[in-house]
PDB file of C-alpha atoms in Angstrom:
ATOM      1  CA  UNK A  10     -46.772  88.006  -0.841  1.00 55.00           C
ATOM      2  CA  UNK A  11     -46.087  91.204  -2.084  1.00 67.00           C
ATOM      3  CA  UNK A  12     -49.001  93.435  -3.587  1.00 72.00           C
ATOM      4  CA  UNK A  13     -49.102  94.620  -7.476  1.00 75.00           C
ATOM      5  CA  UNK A  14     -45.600  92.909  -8.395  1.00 73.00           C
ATOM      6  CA  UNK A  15     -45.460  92.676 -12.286  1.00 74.00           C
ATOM      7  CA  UNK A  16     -43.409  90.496 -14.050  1.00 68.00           C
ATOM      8  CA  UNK A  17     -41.348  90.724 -17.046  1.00 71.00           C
ATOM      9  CA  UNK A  18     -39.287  88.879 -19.102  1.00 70.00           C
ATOM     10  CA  UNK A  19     -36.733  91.947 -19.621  1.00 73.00           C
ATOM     11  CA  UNK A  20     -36.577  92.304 -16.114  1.00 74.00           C
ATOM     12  CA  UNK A  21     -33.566  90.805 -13.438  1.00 73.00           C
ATOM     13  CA  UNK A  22     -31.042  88.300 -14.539  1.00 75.00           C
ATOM     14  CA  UNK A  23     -30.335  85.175 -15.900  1.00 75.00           C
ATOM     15  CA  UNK A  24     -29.801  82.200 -13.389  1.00 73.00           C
ATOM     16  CA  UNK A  25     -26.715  80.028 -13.508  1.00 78.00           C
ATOM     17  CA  UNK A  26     -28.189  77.023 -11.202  1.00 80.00           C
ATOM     18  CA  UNK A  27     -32.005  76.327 -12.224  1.00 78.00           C
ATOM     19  CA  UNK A  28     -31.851  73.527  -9.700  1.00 84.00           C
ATOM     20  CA  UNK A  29     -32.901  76.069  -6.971  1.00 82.00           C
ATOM     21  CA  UNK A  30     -35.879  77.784  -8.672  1.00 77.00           C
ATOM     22  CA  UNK A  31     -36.731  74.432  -9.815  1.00 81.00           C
ATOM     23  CA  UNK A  32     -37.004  73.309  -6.178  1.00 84.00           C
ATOM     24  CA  UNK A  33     -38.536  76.952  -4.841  1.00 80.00           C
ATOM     25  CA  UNK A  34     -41.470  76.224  -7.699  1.00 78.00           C
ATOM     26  CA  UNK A  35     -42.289  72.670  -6.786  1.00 80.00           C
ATOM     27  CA  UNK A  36     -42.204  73.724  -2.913  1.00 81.00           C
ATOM     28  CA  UNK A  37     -44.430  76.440  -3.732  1.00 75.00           C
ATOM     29  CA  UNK A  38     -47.082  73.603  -5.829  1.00 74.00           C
ATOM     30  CA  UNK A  39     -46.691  71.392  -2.865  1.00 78.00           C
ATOM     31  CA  UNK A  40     -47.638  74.165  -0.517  1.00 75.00           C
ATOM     32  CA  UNK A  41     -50.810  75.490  -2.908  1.00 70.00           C
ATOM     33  CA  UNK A  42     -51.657  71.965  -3.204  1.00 71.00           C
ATOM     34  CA  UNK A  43     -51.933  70.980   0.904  1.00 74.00           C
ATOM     35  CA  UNK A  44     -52.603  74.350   2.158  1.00 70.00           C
ATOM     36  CA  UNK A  45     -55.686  75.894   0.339  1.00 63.00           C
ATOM     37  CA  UNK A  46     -55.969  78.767   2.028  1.00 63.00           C
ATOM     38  CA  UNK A  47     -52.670  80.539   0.364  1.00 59.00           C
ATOM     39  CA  UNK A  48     -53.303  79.250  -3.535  1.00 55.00           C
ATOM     40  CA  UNK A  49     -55.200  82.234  -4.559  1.00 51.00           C
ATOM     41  CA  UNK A  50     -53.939  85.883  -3.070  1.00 48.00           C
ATOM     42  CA  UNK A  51     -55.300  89.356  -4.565  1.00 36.00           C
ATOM     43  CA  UNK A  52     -58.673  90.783  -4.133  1.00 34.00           C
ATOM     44  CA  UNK A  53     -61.376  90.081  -6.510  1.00 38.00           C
ATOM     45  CA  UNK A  54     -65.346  90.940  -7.820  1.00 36.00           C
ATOM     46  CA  UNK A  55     -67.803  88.352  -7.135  1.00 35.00           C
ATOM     47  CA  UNK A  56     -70.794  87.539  -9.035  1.00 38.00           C
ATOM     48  CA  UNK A  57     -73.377  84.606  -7.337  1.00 38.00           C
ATOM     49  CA  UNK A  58     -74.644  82.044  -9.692  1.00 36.00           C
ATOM     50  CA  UNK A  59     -77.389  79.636  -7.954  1.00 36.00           C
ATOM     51  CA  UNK A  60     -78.472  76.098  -8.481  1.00 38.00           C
ATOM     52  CA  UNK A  61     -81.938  75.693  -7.524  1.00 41.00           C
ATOM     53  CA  UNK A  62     -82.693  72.874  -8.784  1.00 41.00           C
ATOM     54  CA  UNK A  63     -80.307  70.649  -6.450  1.00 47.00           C
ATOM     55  CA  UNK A  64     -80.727  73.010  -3.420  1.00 51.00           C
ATOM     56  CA  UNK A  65     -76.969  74.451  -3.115  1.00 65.00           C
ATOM     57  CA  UNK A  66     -75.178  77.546  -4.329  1.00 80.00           C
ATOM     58  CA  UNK A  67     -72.252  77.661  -6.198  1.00 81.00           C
ATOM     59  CA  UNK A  68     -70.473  81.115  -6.272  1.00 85.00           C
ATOM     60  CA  UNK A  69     -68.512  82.599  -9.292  1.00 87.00           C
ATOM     61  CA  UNK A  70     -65.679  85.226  -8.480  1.00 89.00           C
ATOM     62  CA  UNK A  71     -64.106  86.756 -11.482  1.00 90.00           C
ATOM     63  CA  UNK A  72     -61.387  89.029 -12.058  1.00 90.00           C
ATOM     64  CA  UNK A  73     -58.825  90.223 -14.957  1.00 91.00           C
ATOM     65  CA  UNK A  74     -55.910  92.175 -14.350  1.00 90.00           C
ATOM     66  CA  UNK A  75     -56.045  94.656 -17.504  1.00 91.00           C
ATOM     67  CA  UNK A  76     -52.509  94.267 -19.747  1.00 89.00           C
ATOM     68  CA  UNK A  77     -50.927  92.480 -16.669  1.00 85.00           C
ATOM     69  CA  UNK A  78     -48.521  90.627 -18.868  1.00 83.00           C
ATOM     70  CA  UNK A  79     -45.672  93.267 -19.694  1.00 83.00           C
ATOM     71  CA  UNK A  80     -44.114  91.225 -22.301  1.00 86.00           C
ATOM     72  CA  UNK A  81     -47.110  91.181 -24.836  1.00 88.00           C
ATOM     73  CA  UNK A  82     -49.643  93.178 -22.947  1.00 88.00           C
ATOM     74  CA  UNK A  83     -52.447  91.091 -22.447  1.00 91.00           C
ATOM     75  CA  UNK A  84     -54.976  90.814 -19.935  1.00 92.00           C
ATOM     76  CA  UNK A  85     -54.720  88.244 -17.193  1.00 91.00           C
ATOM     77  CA  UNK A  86     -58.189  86.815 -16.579  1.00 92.00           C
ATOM     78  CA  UNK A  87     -58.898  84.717 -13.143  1.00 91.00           C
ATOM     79  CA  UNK A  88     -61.847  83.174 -11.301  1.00 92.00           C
ATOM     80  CA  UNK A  89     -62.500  80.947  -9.008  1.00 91.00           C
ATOM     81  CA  UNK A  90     -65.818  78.830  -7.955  1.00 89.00           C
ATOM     82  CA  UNK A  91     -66.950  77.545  -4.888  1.00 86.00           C
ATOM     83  CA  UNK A  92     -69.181  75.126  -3.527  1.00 80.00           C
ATOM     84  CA  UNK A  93     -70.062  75.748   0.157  1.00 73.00           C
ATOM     85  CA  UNK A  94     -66.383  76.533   1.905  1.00 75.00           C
ATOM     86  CA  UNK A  95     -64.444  75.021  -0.669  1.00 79.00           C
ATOM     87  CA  UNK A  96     -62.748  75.954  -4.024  1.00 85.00           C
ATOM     88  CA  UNK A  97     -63.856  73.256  -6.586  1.00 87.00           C
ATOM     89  CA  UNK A  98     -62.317  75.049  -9.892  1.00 88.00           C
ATOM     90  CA  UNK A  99     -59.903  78.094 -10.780  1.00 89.00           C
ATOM     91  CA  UNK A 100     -58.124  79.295 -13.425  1.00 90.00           C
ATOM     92  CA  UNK A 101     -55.507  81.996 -14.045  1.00 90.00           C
ATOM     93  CA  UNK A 102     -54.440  82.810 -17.313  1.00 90.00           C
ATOM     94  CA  UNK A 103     -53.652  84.917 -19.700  1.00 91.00           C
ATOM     95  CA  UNK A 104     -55.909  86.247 -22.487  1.00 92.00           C
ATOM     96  CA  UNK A 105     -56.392  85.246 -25.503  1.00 91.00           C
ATOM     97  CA  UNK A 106     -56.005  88.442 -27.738  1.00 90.00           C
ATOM     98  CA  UNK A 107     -54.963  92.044 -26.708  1.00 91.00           C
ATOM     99  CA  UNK A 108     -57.819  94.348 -24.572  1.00 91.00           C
ATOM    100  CA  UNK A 109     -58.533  98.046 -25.941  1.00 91.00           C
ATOM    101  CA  UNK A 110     -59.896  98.687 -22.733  1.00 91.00           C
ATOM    102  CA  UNK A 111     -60.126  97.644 -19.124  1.00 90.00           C
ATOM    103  CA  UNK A 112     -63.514  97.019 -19.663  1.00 91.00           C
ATOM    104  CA  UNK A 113     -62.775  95.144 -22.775  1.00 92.00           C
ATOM    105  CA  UNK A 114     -61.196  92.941 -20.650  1.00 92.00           C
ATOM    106  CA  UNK A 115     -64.046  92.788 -17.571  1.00 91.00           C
ATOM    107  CA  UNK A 116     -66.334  91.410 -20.059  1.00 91.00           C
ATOM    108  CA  UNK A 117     -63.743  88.872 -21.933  1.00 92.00           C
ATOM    109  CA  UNK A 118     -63.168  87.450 -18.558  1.00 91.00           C
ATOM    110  CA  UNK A 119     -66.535  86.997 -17.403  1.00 90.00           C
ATOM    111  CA  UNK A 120     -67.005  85.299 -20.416  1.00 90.00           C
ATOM    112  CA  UNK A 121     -64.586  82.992 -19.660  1.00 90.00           C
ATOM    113  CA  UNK A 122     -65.920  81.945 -16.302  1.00 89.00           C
ATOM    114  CA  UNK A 123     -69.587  81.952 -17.694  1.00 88.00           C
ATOM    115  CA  UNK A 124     -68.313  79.685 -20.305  1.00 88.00           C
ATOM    116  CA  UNK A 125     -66.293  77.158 -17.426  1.00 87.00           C
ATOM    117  CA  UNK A 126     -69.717  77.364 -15.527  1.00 84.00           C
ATOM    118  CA  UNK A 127     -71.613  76.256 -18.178  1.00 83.00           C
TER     119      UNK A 127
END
């Protein structure tokens, strides 16, 4: 996977067979889907949430990529949590409304996961 690639909608050229990227994109699903360890690449913070009550730990990872969509210039948010060794919910997606700042943006995204967690 290559690091830091940006997309945008300006960007390359129009494709006269969709029938290909149609079948790269549901290869790709099948491949996130049955091989867990590729579905999320990039490095990210982590913040631990714990769940005393039941005796295990859940684990929060959060991370937003400041006006990563070059179309619009939003932020995209992403996190990820974790029971034991396994991913039980993530999310990548773009934000809502428009950042002023990168850390803006930090706290609109942790937000986001505190509000899946809860």
């Amino acid at each position: 996977m290559e690091v830091n690639t940006k997309l945008c909608s300006e960007i390359g050229k129009e494709l006269e067979d969709v029938t290909i990227y149609r079948q790269l994109v549901g290869s790709l699903i099948y491949l996130m889907l049955t091989q867990p360890d590729i579905t999320y690449a990039g490095s990210i913070d982590y913040g631990v949430l714990y769940r005393n009550d039941r005796n295990f730990e859940v684990v929060e990872y959060c991370d937003v990529d400041y006006a990563g969509d070059l179309d619009i210039r939003r932020s995209i948010t992403g996190y990820v949590f974790s029971l034991g060794s396994g991913a039980i919910l993530w999310c990548s997606k773009r934000q809502p409304t428009v950042s002023l700042s990168s850390t803006e943006a930090e706290y609109r995204a942790s937000v986001m996961a505190t509000q899946e967690c809860v």
